[in-house]
Amino acid sequence: MSTPAARAAELRRQIEDANHRYHVLDDPAIPDAQYDALVRDLEALEAAHPELVTADSPTHRVGGAVLPFFEQVQHEQPMLSLNNAFSDEEVREFVARIEKALGVSEPEFSVEPKLDGLAISLRYEDGVFVRGATRGDGATGEDVTANLRTVKAIPLRLRGDAPAVLEVRGEVYMPRAGFEAYNRRMRESGGKVLANPRNGAAGSLRQLDPKLAAARPLAFYAYGLGVVSGWELPERHSKMLHALKDFGFPVSPEVGVARGTQGLLDYFAKVGARRDALPYDIDGVVYKLDRYDQQNAMGFVSRAPRWAIAHKFPAQEQLTTVEAIEVQVGRTGALTPVARLAPVQVAGVTVTNATLHNADQIARLDVRVGDTVIVRRAGDVIPEVVRVIEDKRPVDAKGRALHGPYEFPANCPACGSHTEAVRKVLKQTKAGGIEYAEGAAIVCTGGLFCPAQRKQALIHFASRRAMDIEGLGERFIEALVDFGYVKTVADLYRLRLEDFLKMKQEADQRDGTVPETVKAGKIASKWAENLVEAIAASKATTLERLLFALGIRDVGESTARTLARYFGALDPILAADEATLVEIPDVGPVVAARIAGFFAEAHNREVVQALRAAGVHWPEGAPQRSAEGPLAGKTVVLTGALSAMSRDEAGDRLQALGAKVAGSVSKKTSFVVAGEAAGSKLEKARELGLEVWDEAMLLDFLNKNEGG
């Protein structure tokens, strides 16, 4: 039986993982209802055991991590989330706490639907829109100004007498009609459909190209304020919303004012009855004390205001039967089982499929073909199987179940390669012991050959830290695969100028536009010439870059570099078995198995041979089995910005002197090189009492030790 401390640690891990999937990758792995349950479990556990509360607990933070490819915005006033109520009793308790604290009876609340989109902040200076940002982690968001400018519902200039500074907060969402129309166009044109309106809105604002965001049917409703200067606020939140409408902001027509507990519950029932008829998705309603003086008197807890709460709708469930269990192969090779269901209406939507997530969940639920199951459209987004009604399981004449427990396929349905169970490694000891996280992913070992993984493999292969094919980004790779020009990474080196031009013409014709390559001739073909030249230039590479580019699971740049230096050439790596690989410093049994398994696949070896035949080459030399140089045995971490060189160059130069360059600071770190704006890594180094170099010390060391 696990201890409270172990349970708290596991809950935190699951919540943070769900946060990352939901807020960073826009690829939620668990239903909202399950996420809410995890948070509530952790809150209850920390309340019962205050000694377990940690500064980094997800109960003290909001949202997810900031994406690296947008500028960061520090919110002057944090964008907090709301506590949730899941029952009428919790709403009564919420109102009772306010009444007791304020000494009032039946206070008034501003009430509104809880939109299912992406929270954003809009900053206006002297009435002009100057910056827009996502919530991010509550303190730091992403600058998505260019994309927000494409949302027609967001005013670029305020109406009337505008304040000096006005920060408006609200929700960017995708109306149901716009979502359906967009997906219909994508299906007709063979494009990529959106999974649901919420992910569609969030993904649109995270497009690096604002033109792509402009093509999405996005809308906006304002619901609050951040920093304000030069404006005397109304006394009530409801009046402030009316003022925002006067400035030109759209506000949900469902907003209103309700008095006391009964008023809130009546509003909840009214909106719930109209929920399916609303033009946008909601997952509850929000109650906020209407008077600002009462809000100020109630104050905040660490992660949410005491004067507001979100009343969530219950997940809706229905009975249906499992007609089949099929497997989908994701872009990373993970096999995801999907239950094909007899059609059933859940939360106003016909549900025919439900994800079963992974092998562990199928085993836990014991879902079988023919079973009667309870299916839930949790969070109004992701259909899931909640449980099996075993009494209704079909049996034969002797009372035995007609279908046995489901077994994952031993071979990938997309390419035929064998599959394997992969568990995340939590801890690996020097003696070879391994501690795994719960939950195994079944993955295809086809790697470079598997068509389901083709796009992801190509994107990684062409990336800057791998083969560095400049200009060959995700958009071109998707087109090359979709139009059948490329099946493996080796096919890139067979492409000609004519192939790129023909692909572009086909893509333009599919979109219904006149091909620029036809109109402009050679001028329009310059981009294609550049791509052909970049692909040709990438043929001259290094062994460590090639090994990293192959995308072997768990083989990052550091491991690729270790392999290249230890063996000196590719052929010994191809021939190495697990026993040989595990003897290499920093290559444990898990990674050794990944490397040996990858090269054991005939498909992968054929692609490597095809790369060689296409002219991809690299220098090979004698193995370097022992570390040499003044930094031999030292582990170095680089953080912050350097002015004389990039961090990549600094890392390469340090490694040439024998150092191991790590990505995180630990007790094993020998010293940290800190450039400008160094952050958490520098703080941790100081906490651990580690040696810290500035850029001048680094340059002095390199000048004295290189080439001498």
XYZ file of C-alpha atoms in Angstrom, residues 48-647:
600
model
C -5.101 16.089 5.222
C -1.283 16.136 5.238
C -0.067 19.768 5.160
C 3.525 18.571 5.492
C 3.291 17.154 1.961
C 2.575 20.530 0.347
C 5.421 21.602 -1.946
C 6.176 24.898 -3.633
C 5.872 23.302 -7.081
C 2.616 21.484 -6.450
C 0.136 21.867 -9.338
C -2.439 22.979 -6.768
C -0.468 26.244 -6.589
C -0.090 26.964 -10.257
C -2.232 27.710 -13.312
C -2.101 26.327 -16.830
C 0.905 24.896 -18.646
C 4.392 25.674 -19.866
C 5.234 28.386 -22.399
C 6.036 27.254 -25.928
C 9.594 28.071 -27.004
C 8.850 29.563 -30.405
C 6.936 32.689 -29.279
C 8.301 35.618 -27.310
C 7.453 35.447 -23.632
C 5.192 37.999 -21.963
C 5.306 38.596 -18.216
C 1.782 39.285 -16.971
C 1.851 42.367 -14.748
C -1.169 40.938 -12.981
C -1.297 37.108 -12.869
C -3.974 35.380 -14.934
C -5.462 33.087 -12.320
C -7.778 30.147 -12.893
C -10.925 29.346 -10.918
C -11.768 26.729 -8.344
C -14.458 24.296 -9.468
C -17.783 23.229 -8.021
C -19.279 19.942 -9.190
C -22.494 19.852 -7.152
C -25.241 22.113 -5.835
C -23.921 21.533 -2.319
C -20.496 22.916 -3.244
C -22.186 26.032 -4.635
C -24.120 26.441 -1.380
C -20.862 26.154 0.566
C -19.226 28.738 -1.695
C -22.003 31.263 -1.116
C -22.122 30.503 2.617
C -18.391 31.249 2.973
C -18.866 34.609 1.284
C -21.910 35.479 3.388
C -20.040 34.648 6.579
C -16.896 36.532 5.587
C -18.736 39.668 4.437
C -21.597 39.573 6.936
C -24.201 39.891 4.173
C -27.185 37.865 3.026
C -27.792 36.760 -0.568
C -25.055 38.770 -2.306
C -25.318 39.489 -6.014
C -23.177 37.676 -8.554
C -22.284 38.333 -12.156
C -22.990 35.061 -14.004
C -21.791 33.857 -17.414
C -21.189 30.652 -19.429
C -17.770 29.013 -19.069
C -16.433 28.997 -22.618
C -14.271 26.129 -23.845
C -11.488 27.943 -25.696
C -8.176 29.635 -24.916
C -7.793 32.381 -22.295
C -5.980 35.454 -23.599
C -4.940 38.945 -22.538
C -5.313 41.992 -24.821
C -3.363 45.170 -24.016
C -4.504 48.552 -25.358
C -2.540 51.771 -25.005
C -4.371 55.026 -25.739
C -7.090 52.945 -27.346
C -4.845 50.993 -29.750
C -4.276 47.227 -29.559
C -0.537 46.746 -28.937
C -0.103 43.225 -27.589
C -1.930 39.963 -27.094
C -0.776 37.017 -25.005
C -1.945 33.607 -23.881
C -2.361 32.753 -20.202
C 0.635 30.381 -20.306
C 1.470 29.372 -16.743
C -0.428 32.314 -15.260
C 2.679 34.438 -14.716
C 4.238 34.154 -18.188
C 2.379 33.758 -21.468
C 3.098 33.621 -25.199
C 3.046 36.716 -27.401
C 0.484 35.849 -30.103
C -0.291 39.429 -31.167
C 0.030 38.767 -34.896
C -2.460 35.896 -34.764
C -4.926 37.778 -32.554
C -4.964 40.648 -35.021
C -6.583 38.240 -37.499
C -9.578 37.625 -35.212
C -12.241 39.970 -36.494
C -14.116 40.031 -33.178
C -11.125 41.697 -31.467
C -11.125 45.492 -31.961
C -7.828 46.952 -33.135
C -8.889 50.404 -31.862
C -11.329 51.087 -29.038
C -14.476 53.127 -29.484
C -15.102 56.245 -27.428
C -12.827 57.840 -24.825
C -10.272 55.087 -24.166
C -8.128 54.685 -21.012
C -4.353 55.218 -21.177
C -3.868 51.473 -20.557
C -6.550 48.824 -20.712
C -5.821 45.099 -20.438
C -8.888 43.072 -21.365
C -9.084 39.365 -20.685
C -11.334 36.894 -22.383
C -11.643 33.707 -24.387
C -10.816 32.984 -28.011
C -13.077 30.172 -29.164
C -14.339 28.512 -32.315
C -18.119 28.624 -32.885
C -19.720 25.272 -33.625
C -20.989 26.349 -37.045
C -17.558 27.653 -38.051
C -15.886 24.470 -36.784
C -18.215 22.228 -38.793
C -17.893 24.373 -41.936
C -14.096 24.401 -41.691
C -13.890 20.623 -41.275
C -16.295 20.131 -44.159
C -14.015 22.178 -46.422
C -10.972 20.232 -45.228
C -12.633 16.871 -45.907
C -13.687 17.977 -49.387
C -10.180 19.211 -50.219
C -8.326 16.338 -48.547
C -6.927 18.647 -45.852
C -6.414 18.036 -42.143
C -9.582 18.296 -40.038
C -9.656 19.701 -36.520
C -10.279 17.367 -33.571
C -12.662 19.684 -31.693
C -13.438 23.416 -31.379
C -11.290 23.915 -28.260
C -8.140 22.415 -29.767
C -8.918 24.191 -33.029
C -8.925 27.577 -31.290
C -5.786 26.875 -29.242
C -3.911 25.434 -32.209
C -4.866 28.390 -34.418
C -3.286 30.894 -32.053
C -0.106 28.801 -31.912
C 0.441 28.902 -35.681
C 3.713 30.621 -36.559
C 2.145 31.869 -39.804
C -0.682 34.396 -39.079
C -2.225 33.572 -42.451
C -3.060 30.114 -41.151
C -4.722 31.621 -38.078
C -6.694 34.009 -40.308
C -8.137 31.035 -42.197
C -9.659 29.612 -39.013
C -13.173 30.667 -37.876
C -12.196 32.212 -34.520
C -14.318 34.397 -32.239
C -13.800 36.196 -28.931
C -15.746 37.128 -25.802
C -14.421 39.478 -23.135
C -15.027 38.608 -19.476
C -12.573 40.529 -17.296
C -9.748 43.007 -16.784
C -6.057 42.997 -15.982
C -4.002 46.174 -15.627
C -5.934 49.438 -16.066
C -4.652 53.028 -16.007
C -6.547 56.247 -16.614
C -10.057 54.854 -16.157
C -12.348 55.011 -13.143
C -13.788 51.518 -12.922
C -17.524 51.010 -12.418
C -18.491 49.701 -8.991
C -19.743 46.371 -10.336
C -18.387 43.663 -12.622
C -21.644 43.553 -14.598
C -21.412 47.284 -15.310
C -17.779 46.853 -16.354
C -18.880 44.278 -18.956
C -21.360 46.792 -20.341
C -18.538 49.347 -20.518
C -16.404 46.877 -22.443
C -19.246 46.495 -24.946
C -19.216 50.283 -25.361
C -15.474 50.107 -26.089
C -16.240 47.636 -28.884
C -15.657 44.243 -27.245
C -18.068 41.354 -27.751
C -19.529 39.994 -24.507
C -21.560 36.801 -24.250
C -25.294 37.541 -24.454
C -25.782 34.912 -21.738
C -24.155 37.047 -19.013
C -26.424 38.272 -16.238
C -26.781 38.962 -12.522
C -28.151 36.491 -9.967
C -28.811 36.856 -6.229
C -27.894 34.284 -3.588
C -27.585 30.516 -3.841
C -30.944 29.908 -5.451
C -30.310 32.529 -8.096
C -27.047 30.810 -9.045
C -28.623 27.357 -9.219
C -31.529 28.673 -11.292
C -29.049 30.226 -13.751
C -27.092 26.956 -13.915
C -30.281 25.042 -14.742
C -31.368 27.582 -17.349
C -28.049 27.570 -19.183
C -27.816 23.786 -18.886
C -31.201 23.408 -20.580
C -30.026 25.604 -23.480
C -26.525 24.169 -23.631
C -26.888 22.136 -26.823
C -28.601 25.061 -28.578
C -25.812 27.547 -27.855
C -23.595 28.458 -30.827
C -20.422 27.581 -28.895
C -19.183 24.850 -26.548
C -19.315 25.409 -22.784
C -18.431 23.096 -19.906
C -20.141 24.974 -17.089
C -20.960 28.455 -15.823
C -18.982 31.007 -13.803
C -20.146 32.951 -10.754
C -18.324 36.150 -9.673
C -19.219 38.505 -6.856
C -20.612 41.497 -8.702
C -19.401 44.307 -6.410
C -15.679 45.056 -6.652
C -15.442 46.172 -3.033
C -16.730 42.737 -1.992
C -14.258 41.030 -4.347
C -11.404 42.981 -2.750
C -12.606 42.058 0.724
C -12.659 38.347 -0.133
C -9.205 38.370 -1.758
C -7.376 35.373 -3.201
C -5.920 32.007 -2.332
C -2.615 31.040 -3.952
C -4.086 29.976 -7.292
C -7.635 31.363 -7.503
C -9.926 34.161 -6.278
C -12.146 33.469 -3.267
C -14.936 35.543 -4.830
C -15.473 33.411 -7.960
C -16.067 29.772 -8.859
C -16.743 27.657 -11.950
C -19.792 25.388 -11.664
C -18.996 22.482 -14.008
C -21.589 20.407 -15.826
C -21.470 16.680 -15.054
C -19.975 14.437 -17.723
C -22.801 12.881 -19.725
C -22.904 9.108 -20.092
C -24.795 6.605 -22.218
C -24.891 2.842 -22.802
C -23.716 1.375 -26.106
C -21.911 -1.713 -27.421
C -18.377 -2.273 -28.698
C -18.557 -3.453 -32.308
C -14.786 -3.694 -32.824
C -11.448 -2.697 -31.319
C -8.999 -1.260 -33.817
C -5.523 0.177 -33.478
C -4.307 3.518 -34.788
C -0.581 4.201 -35.220
C 0.467 7.695 -34.205
C 3.217 9.869 -35.652
C 5.661 8.715 -32.982
C 4.855 5.035 -33.501
C 2.620 4.639 -30.458
C -0.322 2.276 -31.018
C -3.590 3.609 -29.638
C -6.576 1.250 -29.356
C -9.921 2.685 -30.417
C -13.308 1.185 -29.623
C -15.722 1.286 -32.573
C -19.141 1.762 -30.988
C -22.739 1.354 -32.001
C -23.762 4.998 -32.618
C -25.111 6.721 -29.514
C -26.056 10.313 -28.673
C -23.895 11.721 -25.868
C -24.073 15.405 -24.881
C -25.873 16.223 -28.113
C -23.293 14.543 -30.364
C -23.361 11.165 -32.094
C -20.460 9.119 -30.740
C -19.173 6.150 -32.754
C -15.579 5.908 -31.471
C -13.889 6.091 -28.079
C -10.214 6.031 -27.233
C -8.990 3.263 -24.949
C -5.637 5.059 -24.447
C -3.243 2.138 -23.936
C -2.772 -1.513 -23.014
C -3.025 -0.832 -19.289
C -6.448 0.797 -19.597
C -7.809 -2.002 -21.779
C -6.587 -4.545 -19.218
C -7.976 -2.525 -16.327
C -11.415 -2.172 -17.932
C -11.264 -5.599 -19.611
C -12.991 -4.207 -22.698
C -13.903 -6.865 -25.276
C -15.671 -6.910 -28.619
C -19.430 -7.258 -28.063
C -19.356 -5.725 -24.569
C -22.000 -3.310 -23.376
C -20.182 -0.276 -22.022
C -20.853 3.092 -20.447
C -19.371 5.790 -22.683
C -18.805 9.337 -21.515
C -18.142 12.438 -23.541
C -16.042 13.820 -20.694
C -15.408 17.529 -20.806
C -17.711 17.550 -23.848
C -14.697 16.709 -26.015
C -13.152 13.250 -25.751
C -15.416 10.187 -25.788
C -14.136 7.523 -23.406
C -15.241 4.126 -22.172
C -15.938 4.418 -18.433
C -16.651 0.796 -17.561
C -17.942 -2.514 -18.863
C -21.326 -3.930 -17.855
C -20.101 -7.505 -17.361
C -23.616 -8.889 -16.766
C -24.414 -8.028 -20.390
C -21.273 -9.647 -21.873
C -22.298 -12.043 -24.705
C -21.795 -15.746 -23.879
C -22.093 -19.032 -25.740
C -24.510 -21.886 -24.986
C -22.309 -23.039 -22.099
C -22.182 -19.595 -20.532
C -18.621 -18.866 -21.572
C -17.658 -15.434 -22.888
C -17.723 -15.325 -26.676
C -14.631 -13.131 -26.837
C -11.465 -13.342 -24.790
C -9.425 -10.441 -23.417
C -8.123 -8.088 -26.079
C -4.518 -8.568 -27.134
C -2.445 -5.938 -28.897
C -1.155 -6.930 -32.334
C 2.363 -8.325 -32.374
C 2.975 -6.456 -35.627
C 2.302 -2.866 -36.604
C -0.879 -2.637 -38.714
C 0.717 0.125 -40.793
C 4.028 -1.493 -41.775
C 4.170 -5.027 -40.348
C 7.172 -4.389 -38.081
C 7.040 -6.009 -34.675
C 5.690 -4.023 -31.729
C 7.089 -3.684 -28.234
C 5.953 -2.379 -24.864
C 7.767 0.761 -23.756
C 7.614 2.130 -20.225
C 9.037 5.437 -19.089
C 12.165 4.922 -17.010
C 11.989 6.673 -13.638
C 15.334 5.538 -12.269
C 18.260 3.486 -13.484
C 20.985 2.347 -11.096
C 24.645 1.659 -11.861
C 24.034 -1.985 -10.984
C 21.559 -2.221 -13.851
C 18.307 -2.060 -11.892
C 15.484 -0.124 -13.545
C 12.406 1.513 -11.996
C 9.597 2.179 -14.467
C 6.582 4.472 -14.395
C 3.129 2.943 -14.505
C 1.521 2.504 -17.900
C 3.139 0.929 -20.951
C 2.943 2.268 -24.481
C 2.882 -0.285 -27.291
C 5.047 1.091 -30.088
C 5.998 0.128 -33.622
C 9.692 -0.597 -34.151
C 9.477 0.184 -37.863
C 11.032 3.588 -37.335
C 12.225 4.995 -40.660
C 10.066 2.584 -42.671
C 6.629 2.886 -41.024
C 4.253 5.059 -43.110
C 2.385 6.219 -39.998
C 5.645 7.652 -38.602
C 6.876 8.953 -41.935
C 6.199 12.665 -41.488
C 7.547 12.814 -37.956
C 10.694 10.907 -38.986
C 11.309 13.294 -41.884
C 10.730 16.413 -39.772
C 13.235 15.187 -37.205
C 15.727 14.057 -39.869
C 15.750 17.485 -41.562
C 15.874 19.526 -38.334
C 18.746 21.870 -37.536
C 20.349 19.667 -34.883
C 20.118 16.608 -37.136
C 20.871 16.802 -40.886
C 20.190 20.573 -40.943
C 18.362 20.783 -44.281
C 17.642 24.500 -44.360
C 14.184 25.447 -45.631
C 12.727 21.940 -45.492
C 10.128 22.583 -42.823
C 6.995 20.777 -41.720
C 4.794 22.270 -44.445
C 7.003 21.008 -47.303
C 7.495 17.610 -45.678
C 3.747 17.083 -45.263
C 3.249 17.912 -48.936
C 6.083 15.636 -50.058
C 4.517 12.732 -48.160
C 0.912 13.516 -49.062
C 1.712 13.692 -52.790
C 3.803 10.512 -52.677
C 7.230 11.954 -53.461
C 8.907 10.659 -50.307
C 8.451 7.413 -48.373
C 11.692 7.259 -46.371
C 14.358 9.774 -45.421
C 16.609 8.355 -48.156
C 14.068 9.457 -50.772
C 14.907 13.085 -50.009
C 18.203 12.641 -51.818
C 16.462 11.462 -54.996
C 14.366 14.630 -55.324
C 14.947 16.881 -58.318
C 14.009 20.496 -58.997
C 11.147 19.299 -61.199
C 9.681 17.280 -58.333
C 9.376 20.319 -56.071
C 7.855 22.441 -58.825
C 5.352 19.737 -59.737
C 4.438 19.249 -56.082
C 3.851 22.981 -55.677
C 1.677 23.051 -58.776
C -0.402 20.108 -57.551
C -0.837 21.765 -54.164
C -1.920 25.054 -55.754
C -4.405 23.274 -58.006
C -5.835 21.440 -55.025
C -6.358 24.796 -53.302
C -7.999 26.197 -56.426
C -5.379 28.914 -57.093
C -3.282 29.618 -60.168
C 0.152 28.028 -59.757
C 2.769 30.733 -59.232
C 5.359 28.440 -60.814
C 3.405 28.619 -64.045
C 3.043 32.409 -63.956
C 6.514 33.411 -62.805
C 8.711 30.693 -64.275
C 12.286 30.662 -63.028
C 11.781 33.449 -60.470
C 9.154 31.387 -58.672
C 11.399 28.336 -58.793
C 14.159 29.911 -56.691
C 12.753 28.416 -53.486
C 12.897 24.956 -55.078
C 16.467 25.476 -56.215
C 17.412 26.479 -52.678
C 15.810 23.325 -51.257
C 17.598 21.056 -53.725
C 20.905 22.742 -52.871
C 20.235 22.431 -49.115
C 19.466 18.717 -49.431
C 22.630 18.175 -51.469
C 24.695 20.130 -48.915
C 23.399 17.947 -46.086
C 25.015 14.869 -47.638
C 28.276 15.935 -45.992
C 27.561 15.370 -42.309
C 29.038 13.774 -39.201
C 28.407 10.338 -37.760
C 26.886 11.748 -34.589
C 24.465 13.948 -36.568
C 23.437 10.977 -38.700
C 22.830 8.776 -35.639
C 20.719 11.489 -34.019
C 18.826 12.111 -37.285
C 17.781 8.457 -37.568
C 15.373 9.048 -34.681
C 16.234 5.994 -32.602
C 14.006 6.063 -29.538
C 15.811 7.505 -26.468
C 18.961 8.335 -28.474
C 19.504 12.069 -28.149
C 22.426 14.194 -29.270
C 24.583 13.268 -26.290
C 24.122 9.520 -26.778
C 24.668 9.858 -30.536
C 27.933 11.683 -29.852
C 29.015 8.999 -27.381
C 28.307 6.227 -29.907
C 30.168 8.039 -32.690
C 33.275 8.552 -30.569
C 33.228 5.105 -28.976
C 32.978 3.198 -32.276
C 34.454 5.741 -34.712
C 32.461 4.271 -37.640
C 28.914 3.211 -38.463
C 29.393 -0.467 -39.322
C 30.554 -1.487 -35.816
C 27.427 0.176 -34.428
C 25.226 -1.767 -36.855
C 26.892 -4.987 -35.698
C 26.861 -4.264 -31.955
C 24.588 -6.327 -29.720
C 23.051 -5.249 -26.416
C 25.902 -6.739 -24.368
C 28.422 -4.631 -26.275
C 26.358 -1.466 -26.199
C 25.633 -1.594 -22.471
C 29.379 -1.413 -21.777
C 29.554 2.086 -23.284
C 29.638 4.922 -20.712
C 26.209 6.604 -20.317
C 24.429 3.858 -22.328
C 22.301 1.783 -19.995
C 20.339 -1.397 -20.704
C 17.195 0.404 -21.884
C 19.007 2.544 -24.468
C 21.207 -0.398 -25.504
C 18.056 -2.397 -26.253
C 16.613 0.500 -28.269
C 19.746 0.825 -30.422
C 20.146 -2.906 -31.031
C 16.443 -3.294 -31.771
C 16.431 -0.412 -34.222
C 19.282 -1.793 -36.308
C 17.929 -5.336 -36.057
C 14.967 -4.232 -38.194
C 15.774 -5.004 -41.828
C 13.725 -1.974 -42.932
C 15.915 0.419 -40.970
C 19.145 -1.132 -42.238
C 17.847 -0.830 -45.796
C 17.196 2.888 -45.296
C 20.703 3.391 -43.900
C 22.140 1.586 -46.920
C 20.014 3.742 -49.221
C 21.374 6.889 -47.541
C 24.909 5.707 -48.208
C 24.042 4.869 -51.811
C 22.559 8.365 -52.222
C 25.901 9.904 -51.274
C 25.367 10.768 -47.620
C 28.831 10.577 -46.084
C 30.722 11.417 -42.910
C 34.297 11.206 -41.670
C 35.199 8.044 -39.768
C 38.209 7.396 -37.582
C 39.655 5.396 -34.755
C 37.473 4.693 -31.715
C 37.903 7.055 -28.751
C 37.318 4.737 -25.828
C 38.736 6.986 -23.109
C 38.069 10.629 -22.405
C 40.993 12.956 -23.108
C 41.652 16.642 -22.574
C 41.702 19.079 -19.650
C 37.956 18.618 -19.032
C 37.946 14.815 -19.108
C 35.462 13.509 -16.565
C 33.860 16.948 -16.094
C 30.154 17.620 -16.571
C 29.270 21.148 -17.722
C 25.915 22.919 -18.055
C 25.412 25.997 -20.283
C 22.652 28.485 -19.511
C 21.749 31.991 -20.664
C 22.828 33.811 -23.841
C 26.455 34.098 -24.935
C 27.629 37.039 -27.067
C 30.832 35.669 -28.606
C 29.323 32.405 -29.850
C 26.176 30.324 -29.729
C 25.592 27.853 -26.905
